[in-house]
CSV table of C-alpha atoms in Angstrom, one decimal:
chain,number,residue,atom,x,y,z
A,27,PRO,CA,66.6,38.2,4.1
A,28,GLY,CA,68.8,41.0,3.1
A,29,GLY,CA,68.4,40.8,-0.7
A,30,PRO,CA,67.6,38.5,-3.6
A,31,GLY,CA,69.8,35.5,-3.7
A,32,THR,CA,71.7,36.4,-0.5
A,33,LEU,CA,71.9,35.3,3.1
A,34,THR,CA,73.1,38.2,5.4
A,35,HIS,CA,74.9,37.5,8.6
A,36,GLU,CA,72.1,39.3,10.5
A,37,TYR,CA,69.5,37.0,9.0
A,38,LEU,CA,71.5,33.9,9.7
A,39,ALA,CA,72.1,35.0,13.3
A,40,GLN,CA,68.4,35.7,14.0
A,41,ALA,CA,67.3,32.5,12.4
A,42,LEU,CA,69.8,30.3,14.3
A,43,MET,CA,68.9,31.9,17.7
A,44,ARG,CA,65.2,31.3,17.1
A,45,PRO,CA,64.0,28.2,18.9
A,46,THR,CA,62.8,25.5,16.6
A,47,GLU,CA,62.3,21.7,16.7
A,48,ASP,CA,62.2,21.3,12.9
A,49,ARG,CA,65.8,21.8,11.6
A,50,GLY,CA,64.7,20.6,8.2
A,51,GLU,CA,62.4,23.6,7.9
A,52,MET,CA,65.3,25.9,8.9
A,53,LEU,CA,67.5,24.6,6.2
A,54,LYS,CA,64.6,24.9,3.7
A,55,ALA,CA,64.2,28.6,4.7
A,56,PHE,CA,68.0,29.2,4.2
A,57,PHE,CA,67.9,27.6,0.8
A,58,GLU,CA,64.9,29.6,-0.3
A,59,ALA,CA,66.5,32.8,0.9
A,60,ALA,CA,69.8,32.0,-0.8
A,61,THR,CA,68.2,31.2,-4.2
A,62,ARG,CA,65.4,33.8,-4.2
A,63,GLY,CA,65.7,35.8,-7.4
A,64,VAL,CA,68.5,33.6,-8.8
A,65,SER,CA,67.9,32.4,-12.3
A,66,HIS,CA,71.3,30.7,-13.0
A,67,ASP,CA,72.5,27.3,-12.0
A,68,ARG,CA,71.0,26.0,-8.8
A,69,ASP,CA,71.7,22.3,-9.1
A,70,ASP,CA,75.0,22.2,-7.1
A,71,ILE,CA,74.0,23.4,-3.6
A,72,THR,CA,74.6,21.5,-0.4
A,73,MET,CA,73.6,22.8,3.0
A,74,ILE,CA,74.7,21.3,6.3
A,75,LEU,CA,73.6,22.5,9.8
A,76,LEU,CA,76.1,21.8,12.6
A,77,GLU,CA,74.9,22.1,16.2
A,78,ARG,CA,77.3,22.1,19.2
A,79,SER,CA,76.0,20.5,22.3
A,80,GLU,CA,77.1,18.3,25.3
A,81,GLY,CA,77.0,14.5,25.0
A,82,THR,CA,77.5,12.0,22.3
A,83,SER,CA,77.7,13.3,18.7
A,84,ARG,CA,74.9,12.2,16.4
A,85,PHE,CA,73.9,12.7,12.8
A,86,ASP,CA,70.3,13.7,12.1
A,87,ASP,CA,69.2,13.7,8.4
A,88,THR,CA,65.5,14.1,9.5
A,89,VAL,CA,64.7,10.6,8.2
A,90,GLU,CA,63.5,8.0,10.6
A,91,GLN,CA,65.8,5.0,11.0
A,92,ARG,CA,63.1,2.6,9.8
A,93,SER,CA,62.6,4.4,6.5
A,94,ARG,CA,66.4,4.4,5.8
A,95,ARG,CA,66.2,0.7,5.1
A,96,GLU,CA,63.6,1.2,2.4
A,97,PRO,CA,64.8,1.6,-1.2
A,98,ALA,CA,65.1,5.2,-2.3
A,99,PRO,CA,62.4,6.4,-4.8
A,100,PRO,CA,63.6,6.7,-8.4
A,101,GLN,CA,65.1,10.0,-9.5
A,102,THR,CA,62.7,12.0,-11.6
A,103,THR,CA,64.7,15.2,-12.1
A,104,GLN,CA,67.3,13.6,-14.4
A,105,VAL,CA,67.0,14.8,-18.0
A,106,ARG,CA,65.6,12.5,-20.7
A,107,LEU,CA,66.2,13.6,-24.3
A,108,LEU,CA,64.3,12.0,-27.1
A,109,GLN,CA,64.3,12.4,-30.9
A,110,GLY,CA,62.0,11.3,-33.6
A,111,ALA,CA,60.4,12.1,-37.0
A,112,ALA,CA,56.9,12.0,-38.5
A,113,ASN,CA,55.5,13.2,-41.8
A,114,GLY,CA,58.8,14.7,-42.9
A,115,ARG,CA,59.2,16.7,-39.6
A,116,ALA,CA,61.7,16.3,-36.8
A,117,PHE,CA,60.8,16.3,-33.1
A,118,MET,CA,62.8,16.5,-29.9
A,119,SER,CA,61.5,16.3,-26.3
A,120,ILE,CA,63.2,17.4,-23.1
A,121,ALA,CA,62.0,15.9,-19.8
A,122,GLY,CA,63.3,16.4,-16.4
A,123,THR,CA,66.2,18.8,-15.7
A,124,GLY,CA,68.5,19.8,-18.5
A,125,THR,CA,72.0,20.8,-17.5
A,126,TRP,CA,75.3,21.6,-19.1
A,127,MET,CA,76.4,18.0,-19.1
A,128,ARG,CA,73.8,17.1,-21.8
A,129,SER,CA,73.9,20.3,-23.7
A,130,PRO,CA,76.6,19.2,-26.2
A,131,ILE,CA,74.6,16.1,-27.3
A,132,PHE,CA,71.4,18.1,-27.5
A,133,PHE,CA,73.1,20.8,-29.6
A,134,GLU,CA,74.7,18.3,-32.0
A,135,THR,CA,71.5,16.3,-32.4
A,136,ALA,CA,69.3,19.4,-33.1
A,137,LYS,CA,71.8,20.7,-35.7
A,138,LYS,CA,71.7,17.3,-37.5
A,139,LEU,CA,67.9,17.2,-37.5
A,140,LEU,CA,67.7,20.7,-38.9
A,141,LYS,CA,70.0,19.7,-41.8
A,142,ARG,CA,67.8,16.7,-42.6
A,143,TYR,CA,64.3,18.1,-42.0
A,144,GLU,CA,62.6,21.3,-42.8
A,145,THR,CA,61.2,21.8,-39.3
A,146,LEU,CA,62.1,20.9,-35.8
A,147,THR,CA,59.6,20.9,-33.0
A,148,ILE,CA,61.0,20.9,-29.4
A,149,ASP,CA,58.5,19.7,-26.8
A,150,LEU,CA,59.0,20.9,-23.2
A,151,GLY,CA,55.8,19.5,-21.7
A,152,ALA,CA,57.7,17.4,-19.2
A,153,CYS,CA,60.6,19.7,-18.6
A,154,GLN,CA,61.2,20.8,-15.0
A,155,TYR,CA,64.2,23.0,-15.2
A,156,LEU,CA,67.0,24.2,-17.6
A,157,ASP,CA,70.3,25.5,-16.3
A,158,SER,CA,71.9,28.5,-18.0
A,159,THR,CA,74.1,26.5,-20.3
A,160,PHE,CA,71.1,24.5,-21.6
A,161,LEU,CA,69.1,27.8,-21.9
A,162,GLY,CA,71.9,29.4,-23.9
A,163,THR,CA,72.2,26.3,-26.1
A,164,LEU,CA,68.4,26.3,-26.7
A,165,HIS,CA,68.6,29.9,-27.7
A,166,GLU,CA,71.4,29.2,-30.2
A,167,ILE,CA,69.4,26.4,-31.8
A,168,VAL,CA,66.3,28.4,-32.2
A,169,MET,CA,68.1,31.4,-33.7
A,170,SER,CA,70.3,29.3,-36.0
A,171,LYS,CA,67.2,28.6,-38.1
A,172,PRO,CA,64.3,30.6,-36.6
A,173,GLU,CA,61.9,29.8,-39.5
A,174,ALA,CA,62.2,26.1,-38.8
A,175,VAL,CA,62.3,25.7,-35.0
A,176,HIS,CA,59.2,25.7,-32.9
A,177,LEU,CA,58.7,25.1,-29.2
A,178,GLN,CA,55.6,23.7,-27.7
A,179,ARG,CA,54.0,22.9,-24.3
A,180,VAL,CA,56.4,25.3,-22.5
A,181,PRO,CA,55.7,25.1,-18.7
A,182,PRO,CA,55.2,28.4,-16.9
A,183,GLU,CA,58.4,28.0,-14.8
A,184,ILE,CA,60.4,27.5,-18.0
A,185,ARG,CA,58.7,30.4,-19.7
A,186,ALA,CA,59.6,32.5,-16.6
A,187,LEU,CA,63.3,31.6,-17.2
A,188,PHE,CA,63.1,32.7,-20.8
A,189,GLU,CA,61.6,36.0,-19.6
A,190,GLU,CA,64.1,36.6,-16.8
A,191,LEU,CA,67.0,36.1,-19.2
A,192,SER,CA,65.5,38.3,-22.0
A,193,MET,CA,65.2,35.3,-24.4
A,194,GLN,CA,62.7,37.0,-26.6
A,195,GLY,CA,63.8,35.1,-29.7
A,196,VAL,CA,62.9,31.9,-28.0
A,197,LEU,CA,59.6,33.2,-26.6
A,198,ASP,CA,58.6,34.3,-30.1
A,199,HIS,CA,58.9,30.6,-31.2
A,200,ALA,CA,57.0,29.2,-28.2
A,201,GLY,CA,53.7,28.5,-29.9
A,202,LEU,CA,50.2,27.8,-28.5
A,203,THR,CA,49.5,24.9,-30.8
A,204,THR,CA,50.7,21.4,-30.0
A,205,GLU,CA,51.8,18.8,-32.6
A,206,PRO,CA,51.5,15.2,-31.5
A,207,LEU,CA,54.9,13.5,-30.9
A,208,PRO,CA,55.8,10.5,-33.0
A,209,GLU,CA,54.8,7.2,-31.6
A,210,GLU,CA,58.4,6.0,-31.7
A,211,MET,CA,61.0,8.3,-30.2
A,212,GLU,CA,64.5,7.2,-29.4
A,213,ALA,CA,66.7,8.4,-26.6
A,214,LEU,CA,69.7,10.5,-27.5
A,215,LYS,CA,72.8,8.4,-27.0
A,216,ARG,CA,75.3,9.8,-24.5
A,217,ALA,CA,78.4,10.7,-26.4
A,218,GLU,CA,81.9,10.1,-25.0
A,219,GLU,CA,82.5,13.1,-22.6
A,220,ASP,CA,85.0,15.6,-23.9
A,221,SER,CA,85.9,18.1,-21.1
A,222,SER,CA,87.2,20.6,-23.7
A,223,GLU,CA,84.1,20.3,-25.8
A,224,GLN,CA,81.8,20.7,-22.8
A,225,ALA,CA,83.8,23.8,-21.6
A,226,GLN,CA,83.4,25.3,-25.1
A,227,ARG,CA,79.7,24.7,-25.0
A,228,VAL,CA,79.3,26.3,-21.6
A,229,LEU,CA,81.3,29.3,-22.8
A,230,LYS,CA,79.3,29.7,-26.0
A,231,ALA,CA,76.0,29.4,-24.2
A,232,HIS,CA,76.9,32.0,-21.6
A,233,THR,CA,78.3,34.3,-24.2
A,234,ILE,CA,75.0,34.2,-26.0
A,235,LEU,CA,73.0,34.8,-22.8
A,236,ALA,CA,75.3,37.7,-21.9
A,237,SER,CA,74.6,39.4,-25.2
A,238,LEU,CA,70.9,39.5,-24.6
A,239,SER,CA,70.8,42.3,-22.0
A,240,ASP,CA,72.9,44.4,-19.7
A,241,GLU,CA,71.6,42.5,-16.7
A,242,ASN,CA,72.7,39.2,-18.3
A,243,ARG,CA,76.1,40.6,-19.2
A,244,GLU,CA,76.6,41.6,-15.5
A,245,GLN,CA,75.3,38.3,-14.2
A,246,PHE,CA,77.4,36.0,-16.4
A,247,ARG,CA,80.5,38.2,-16.7
A,248,ASP,CA,82.6,36.3,-14.2
A,249,VAL,CA,81.6,32.9,-15.7
A,250,VAL,CA,82.5,34.1,-19.3
A,251,ASP,CA,85.8,35.7,-18.2
A,252,ALA,CA,86.9,32.6,-16.2
A,253,LEU,CA,86.0,30.2,-19.1
A,254,ARG,CA,87.8,32.4,-21.6
A,255,ALA,CA,90.9,32.4,-19.4
A,256,ASP,CA,90.8,28.6,-18.9
A,257,LEU,CA,90.4,27.9,-22.7
A,258,GLY,CA,92.7,30.7,-23.8
A,259,VAL,CA,90.0,32.3,-25.9
A,260,ALA,CA,90.3,36.0,-26.7
A,261,GLU,CA,87.4,38.3,-26.1
A,262,GLY,CA,85.1,38.6,-29.0
A,263,LYS,CA,85.8,35.2,-30.4
């Protein structure tokens, strides 16, 4: 490939002319080339391969006809947010994939817990991925009361995202010790969606990330500028 996170015309032409029987592997290679070195949102990508040939048109999703009748396996990447308390301390856990859609409820719940309890432990042991909005929101929570917020069981891939985005403040609170989670944890109730509130949360999160390094500022500049324009927010606010 030409460069990180890019698919050059030359690379595409060479790959498409290369004989192959496994088109699924070809699409997989395209996806890996397009997302290599990309640390921001990767949860909204669709790739379709069209092939022109003689005869009757057909659709090939690389799945055998027999298996299409079987029920699909349950989704495991959807986020599951839990909260609880034990011995006067608050706990939250993030499992699956955290995206901008659940960032507002995560933010509001964490703020309420920090007002009620002296400490808040955020467990990431079952977390698979966090998009840029969720990462910026997590950074805001940690730095709002750094003496009270602790992260535990941070997977290597999540820690790598912290490092890529210069989230040193969060890394400083990712401890090596692990506190047992309360036996009874309840799921965060999905609040009624407010598009304006969600847009504000996305803007705030990306503004925070952009402030952490020159690389982040360049990476998120277009997102921040577009959201400010949509919301009518002046720069610096």
